[in-house]
Coordinates of C-alpha atoms in Angstrom, one line a residue:
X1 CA 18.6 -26.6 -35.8
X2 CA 18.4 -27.5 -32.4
X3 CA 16.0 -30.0 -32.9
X4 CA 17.2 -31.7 -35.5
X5 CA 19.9 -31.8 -33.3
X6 CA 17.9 -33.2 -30.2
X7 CA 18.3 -30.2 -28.0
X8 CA 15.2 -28.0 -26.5
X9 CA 14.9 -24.9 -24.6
X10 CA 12.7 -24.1 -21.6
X11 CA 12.1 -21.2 -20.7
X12 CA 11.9 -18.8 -17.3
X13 CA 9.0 -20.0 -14.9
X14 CA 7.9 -22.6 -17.3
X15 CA 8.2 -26.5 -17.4
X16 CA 8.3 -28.6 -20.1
X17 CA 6.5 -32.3 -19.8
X18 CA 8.9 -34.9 -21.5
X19 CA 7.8 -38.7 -22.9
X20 CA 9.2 -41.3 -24.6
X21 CA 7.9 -43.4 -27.0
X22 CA 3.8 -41.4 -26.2
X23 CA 4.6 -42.3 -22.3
X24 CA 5.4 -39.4 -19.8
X25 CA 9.1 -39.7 -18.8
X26 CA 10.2 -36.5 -16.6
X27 CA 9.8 -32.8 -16.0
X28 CA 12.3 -30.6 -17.7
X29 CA 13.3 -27.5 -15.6
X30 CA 14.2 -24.1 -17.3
X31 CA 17.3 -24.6 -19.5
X32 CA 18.7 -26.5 -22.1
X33 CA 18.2 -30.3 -22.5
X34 CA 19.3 -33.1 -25.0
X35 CA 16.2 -35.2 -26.2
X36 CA 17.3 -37.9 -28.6
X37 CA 14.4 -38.4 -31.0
X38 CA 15.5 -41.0 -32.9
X39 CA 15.4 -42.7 -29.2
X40 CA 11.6 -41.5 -28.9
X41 CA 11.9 -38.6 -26.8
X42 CA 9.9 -35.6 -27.5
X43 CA 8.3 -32.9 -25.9
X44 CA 4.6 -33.4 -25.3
X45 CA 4.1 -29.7 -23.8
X46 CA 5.0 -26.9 -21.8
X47 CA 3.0 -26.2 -18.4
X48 CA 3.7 -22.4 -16.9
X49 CA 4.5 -21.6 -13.8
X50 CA 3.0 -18.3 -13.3
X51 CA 0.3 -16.5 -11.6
X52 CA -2.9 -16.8 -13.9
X53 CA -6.0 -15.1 -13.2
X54 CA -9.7 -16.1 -14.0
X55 CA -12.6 -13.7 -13.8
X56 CA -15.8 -15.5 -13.5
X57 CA -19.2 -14.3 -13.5
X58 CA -21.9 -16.0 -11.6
X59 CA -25.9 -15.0 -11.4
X60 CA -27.7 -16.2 -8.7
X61 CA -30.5 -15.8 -6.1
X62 CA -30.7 -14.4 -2.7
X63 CA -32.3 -15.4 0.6
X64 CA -34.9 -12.4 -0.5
X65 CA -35.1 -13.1 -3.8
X66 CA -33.5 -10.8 -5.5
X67 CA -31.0 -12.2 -8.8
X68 CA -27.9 -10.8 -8.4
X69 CA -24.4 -11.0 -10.5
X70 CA -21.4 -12.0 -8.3
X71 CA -17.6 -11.3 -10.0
X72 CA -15.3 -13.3 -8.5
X73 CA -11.7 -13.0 -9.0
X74 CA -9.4 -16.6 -9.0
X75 CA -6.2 -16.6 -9.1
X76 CA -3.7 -20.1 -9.2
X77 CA -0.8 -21.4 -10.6
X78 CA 0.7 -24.8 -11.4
X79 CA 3.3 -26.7 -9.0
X80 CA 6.3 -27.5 -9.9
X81 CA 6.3 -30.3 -8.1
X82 CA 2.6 -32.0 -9.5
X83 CA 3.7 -30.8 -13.0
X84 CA 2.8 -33.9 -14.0
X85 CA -0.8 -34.0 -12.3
X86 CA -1.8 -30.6 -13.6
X87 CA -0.7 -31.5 -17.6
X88 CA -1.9 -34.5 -17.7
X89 CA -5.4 -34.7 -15.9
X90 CA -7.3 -31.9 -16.9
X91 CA -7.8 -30.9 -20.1
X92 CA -9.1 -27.4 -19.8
X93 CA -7.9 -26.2 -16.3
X94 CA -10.0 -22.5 -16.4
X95 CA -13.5 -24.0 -17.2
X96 CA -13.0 -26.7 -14.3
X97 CA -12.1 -23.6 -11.7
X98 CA -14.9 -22.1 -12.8
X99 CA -17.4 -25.2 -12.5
X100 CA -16.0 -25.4 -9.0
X101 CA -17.1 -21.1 -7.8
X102 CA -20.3 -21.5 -9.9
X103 CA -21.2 -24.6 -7.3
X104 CA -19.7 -22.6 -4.2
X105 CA -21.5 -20.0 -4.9
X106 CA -24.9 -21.0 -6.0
X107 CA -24.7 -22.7 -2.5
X108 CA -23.7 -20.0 -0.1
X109 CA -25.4 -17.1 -1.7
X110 CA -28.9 -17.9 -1.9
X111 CA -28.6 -18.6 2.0
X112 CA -27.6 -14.9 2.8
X113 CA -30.1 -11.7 2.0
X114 CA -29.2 -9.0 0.0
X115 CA -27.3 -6.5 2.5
X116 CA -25.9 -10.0 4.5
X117 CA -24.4 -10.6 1.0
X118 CA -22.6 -7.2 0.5
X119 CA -21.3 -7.5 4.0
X120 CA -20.3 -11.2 3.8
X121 CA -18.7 -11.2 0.7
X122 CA -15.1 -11.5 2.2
X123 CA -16.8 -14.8 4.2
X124 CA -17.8 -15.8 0.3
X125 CA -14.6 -15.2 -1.1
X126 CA -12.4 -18.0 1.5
X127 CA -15.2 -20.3 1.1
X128 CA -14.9 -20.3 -2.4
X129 CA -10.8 -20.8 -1.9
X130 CA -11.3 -23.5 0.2
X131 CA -13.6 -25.2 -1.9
X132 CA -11.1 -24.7 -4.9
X133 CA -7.7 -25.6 -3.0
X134 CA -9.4 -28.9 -1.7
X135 CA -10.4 -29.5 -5.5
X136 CA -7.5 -28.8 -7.5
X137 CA -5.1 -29.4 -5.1
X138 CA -5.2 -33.2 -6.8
X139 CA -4.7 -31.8 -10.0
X140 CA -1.1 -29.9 -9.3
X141 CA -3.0 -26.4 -9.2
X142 CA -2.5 -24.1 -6.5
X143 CA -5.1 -21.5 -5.2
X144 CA -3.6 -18.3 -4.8
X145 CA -6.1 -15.6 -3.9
X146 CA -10.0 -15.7 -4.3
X147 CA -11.6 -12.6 -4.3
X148 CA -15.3 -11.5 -4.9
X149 CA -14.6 -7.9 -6.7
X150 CA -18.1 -7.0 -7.5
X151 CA -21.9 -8.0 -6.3
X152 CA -24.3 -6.7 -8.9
X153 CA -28.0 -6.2 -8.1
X154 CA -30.8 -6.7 -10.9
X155 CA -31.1 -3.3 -12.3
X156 CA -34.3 -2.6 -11.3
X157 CA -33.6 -3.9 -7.8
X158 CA -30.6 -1.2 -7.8
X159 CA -33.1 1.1 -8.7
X160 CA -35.4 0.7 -6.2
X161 CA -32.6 0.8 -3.9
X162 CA -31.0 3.8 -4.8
X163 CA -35.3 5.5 -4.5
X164 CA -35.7 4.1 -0.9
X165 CA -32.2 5.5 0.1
X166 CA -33.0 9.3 -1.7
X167 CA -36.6 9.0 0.0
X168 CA -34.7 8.1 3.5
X169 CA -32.3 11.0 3.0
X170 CA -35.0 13.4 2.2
X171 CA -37.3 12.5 5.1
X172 CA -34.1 12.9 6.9
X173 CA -33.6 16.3 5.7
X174 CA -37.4 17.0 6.5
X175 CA -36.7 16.2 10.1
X176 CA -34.1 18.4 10.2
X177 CA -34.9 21.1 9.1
X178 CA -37.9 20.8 10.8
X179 CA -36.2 21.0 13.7
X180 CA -34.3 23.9 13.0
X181 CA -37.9 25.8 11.9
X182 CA -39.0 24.6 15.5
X183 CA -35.6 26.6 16.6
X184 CA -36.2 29.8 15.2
X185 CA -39.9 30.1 16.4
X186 CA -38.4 29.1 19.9
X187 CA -35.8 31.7 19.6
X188 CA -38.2 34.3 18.2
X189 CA -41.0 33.8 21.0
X190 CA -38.3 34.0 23.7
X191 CA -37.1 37.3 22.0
X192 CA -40.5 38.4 21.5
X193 CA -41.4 37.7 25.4
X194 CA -38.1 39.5 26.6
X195 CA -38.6 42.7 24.2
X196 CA -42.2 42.5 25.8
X197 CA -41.0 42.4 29.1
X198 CA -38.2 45.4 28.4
X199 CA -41.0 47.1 26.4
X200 CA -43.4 46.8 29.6
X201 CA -40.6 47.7 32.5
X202 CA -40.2 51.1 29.9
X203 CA -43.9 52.2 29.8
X204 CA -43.8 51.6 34.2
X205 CA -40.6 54.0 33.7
X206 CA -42.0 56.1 31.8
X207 CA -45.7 56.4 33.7
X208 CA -43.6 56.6 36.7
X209 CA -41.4 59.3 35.6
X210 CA -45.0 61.4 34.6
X211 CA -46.3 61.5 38.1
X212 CA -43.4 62.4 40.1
X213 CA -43.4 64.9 37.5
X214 CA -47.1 66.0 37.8
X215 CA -46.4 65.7 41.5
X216 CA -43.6 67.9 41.4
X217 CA -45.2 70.8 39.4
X218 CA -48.6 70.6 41.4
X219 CA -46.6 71.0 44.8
X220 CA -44.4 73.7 43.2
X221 CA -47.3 75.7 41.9
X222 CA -49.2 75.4 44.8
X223 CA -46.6 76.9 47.0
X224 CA -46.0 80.0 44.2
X225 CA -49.4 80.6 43.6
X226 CA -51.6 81.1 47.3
X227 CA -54.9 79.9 47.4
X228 CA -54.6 77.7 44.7
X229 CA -56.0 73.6 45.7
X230 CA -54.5 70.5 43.9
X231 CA -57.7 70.3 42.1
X232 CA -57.2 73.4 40.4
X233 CA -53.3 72.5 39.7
X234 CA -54.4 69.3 37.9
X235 CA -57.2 70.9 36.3
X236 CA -54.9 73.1 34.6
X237 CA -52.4 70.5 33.9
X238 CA -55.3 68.3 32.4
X239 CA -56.5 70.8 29.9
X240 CA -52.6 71.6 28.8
X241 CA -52.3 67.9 28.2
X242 CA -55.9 67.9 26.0
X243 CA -54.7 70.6 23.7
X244 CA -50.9 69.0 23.0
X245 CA -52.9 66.2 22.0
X246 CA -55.2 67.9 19.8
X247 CA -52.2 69.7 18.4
X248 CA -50.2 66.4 18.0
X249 CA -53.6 64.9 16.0
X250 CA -53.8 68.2 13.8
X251 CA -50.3 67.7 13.0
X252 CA -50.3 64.3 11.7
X253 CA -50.4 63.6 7.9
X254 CA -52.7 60.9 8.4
X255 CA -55.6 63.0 10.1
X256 CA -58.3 64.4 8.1
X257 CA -60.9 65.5 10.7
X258 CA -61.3 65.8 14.4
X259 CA -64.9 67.2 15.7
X260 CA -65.3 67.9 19.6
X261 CA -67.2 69.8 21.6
X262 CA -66.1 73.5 22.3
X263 CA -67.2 76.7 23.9
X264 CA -66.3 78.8 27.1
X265 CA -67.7 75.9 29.3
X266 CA -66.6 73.1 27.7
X267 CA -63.1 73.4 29.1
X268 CA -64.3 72.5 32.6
X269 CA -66.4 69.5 31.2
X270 CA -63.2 68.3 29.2
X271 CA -60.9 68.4 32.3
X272 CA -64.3 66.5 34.5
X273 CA -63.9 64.0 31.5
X274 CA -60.5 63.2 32.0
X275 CA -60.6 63.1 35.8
X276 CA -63.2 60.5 35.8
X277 CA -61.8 58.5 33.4
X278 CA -58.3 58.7 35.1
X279 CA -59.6 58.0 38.5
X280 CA -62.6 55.1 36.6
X281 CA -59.5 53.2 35.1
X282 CA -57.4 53.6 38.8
X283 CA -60.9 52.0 40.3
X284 CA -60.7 49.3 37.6
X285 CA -56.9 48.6 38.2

């Protein structure tokens, strides 16, 4: 009814391009407006005045040769005030923007390598709105936001990637925990020379303690006993010793047999034996 009646509606954020007679006449702002046909007017179109967004994937090469997949994310509008520009002179406005980041692209990428890419792509993504809001800036398009949102690798490239970075973390790990190994047997030896040393200063102690005891007993049974020399003392305390020890060995569950000389003489030789070899390993010392 309405337009039979000449009357239009335009809508919220939205423009409508008015001409008379096939020849562009105004701009009609949200609302209602009066467009006598039978004078010729007519609406050619409506142009909106929102945010759009473009997603556009590029391939391309890098300074290293490797092909890689770059997403960039476009995102313009229409002005108002160029209404005119942007209906009228292009014909399809998202293959034009996307014309325009193939050709940024393709020129700034392949100057970058591969890691300067990933960590340039923010100096990408205002080169490619520059580029764009000097371009359609004459066709009553605005330029937004440019962002690149992804930069995808060949997928064997990503493969070999993601091999070089496991084999970097494992000889990481390697060099750790060879250091740690390198630790423990520092730690160990030190703990080993110090229960050595404790070990060592216990023996002394202990020697030490058996001849002031020796000494003790041969000046005590010297003085009991009249007549009776040191060498007869340690004689006696020799042979005592020699039979504890074959008593110790007999005792043991581990001894099967244990053949030594004996008779009524051979307690003097046994004590000579021990005495020498006492007073040979003093002389060594």
């Amino acid at each position: 009814m309405g337009q039979v009646l000449g009357c239009v509606q335009v809508d919220q954020s939205t423009v409508a391009i008015k001409e008379t007679f096939g020849k562009f006449d105004d701009v009609l702002q949200p609302g209602c407006h009066c467009l006598p046909w039978c004078l010729g007017s007519q609406v050619a179109g409506h142009l909106s005045l929102r945010v759009q967004q473009l997603d556009v994937r590029c391939e391309t090469k890098t300074k290293d040769n490797v092909f890689v997949t770059v997403v960039a994310s476009i995102q313009y509008r229409a002005l108002a005030d160029s209404a005119q520009d942007a209906f009228y002179k292009l014909s399809n406005t998202r293959n034009q923007i996307q014309a325009y980041v193939f050709d940024v692209i393709r020129a700034s990428v392949p100057k970058l390598d591969l890691d300067s890419t990933f960590e340039q792509k923010n100096d990408i993504a205002k080169t490619v709105e520059s580029e764009l809001e000097k371009a359609m800036s004459h066709y009553g398009y605005e330029i937004v936001q440019t962002l690149i949102v992804d930069i995808e690798p060949d997928v064997h490239v990503k493969k070999a990637m993601n091999e070089i970075n496991a084999a970097s973390g494992m000889r990481e790990a390697a060099s750790e925990k060879a250091e740690a190994e390198k630790i423990l047997q520092i730690k160990r030896a030190e703990g080993e020379a110090e229960s050595k040393y404790l070990s060592g200063l216990g023996i002394a102690r202990q020697r030490q303690a058996i001849v002031d005891g020796l000494r003790n007993s041969v000046l005590a049974f010297s003085e009991s006993v009249p007549g009776t020399s040191s060498k007869d003392v340690m004689d006696m305390v020799l042979v005592t010793q020699y039979f504890d020890t074959l008593k110790d060995i007999g005792a043991s569950s581990k001894s099967n047999a244990v053949f030594i000389p004996h008779g009524p003489g051979a307690v003097k030789d046994i004590a000579s034996q021990i005495r020498d070899g006492l007073l040979q390993g003093k002389a060594a010392e």
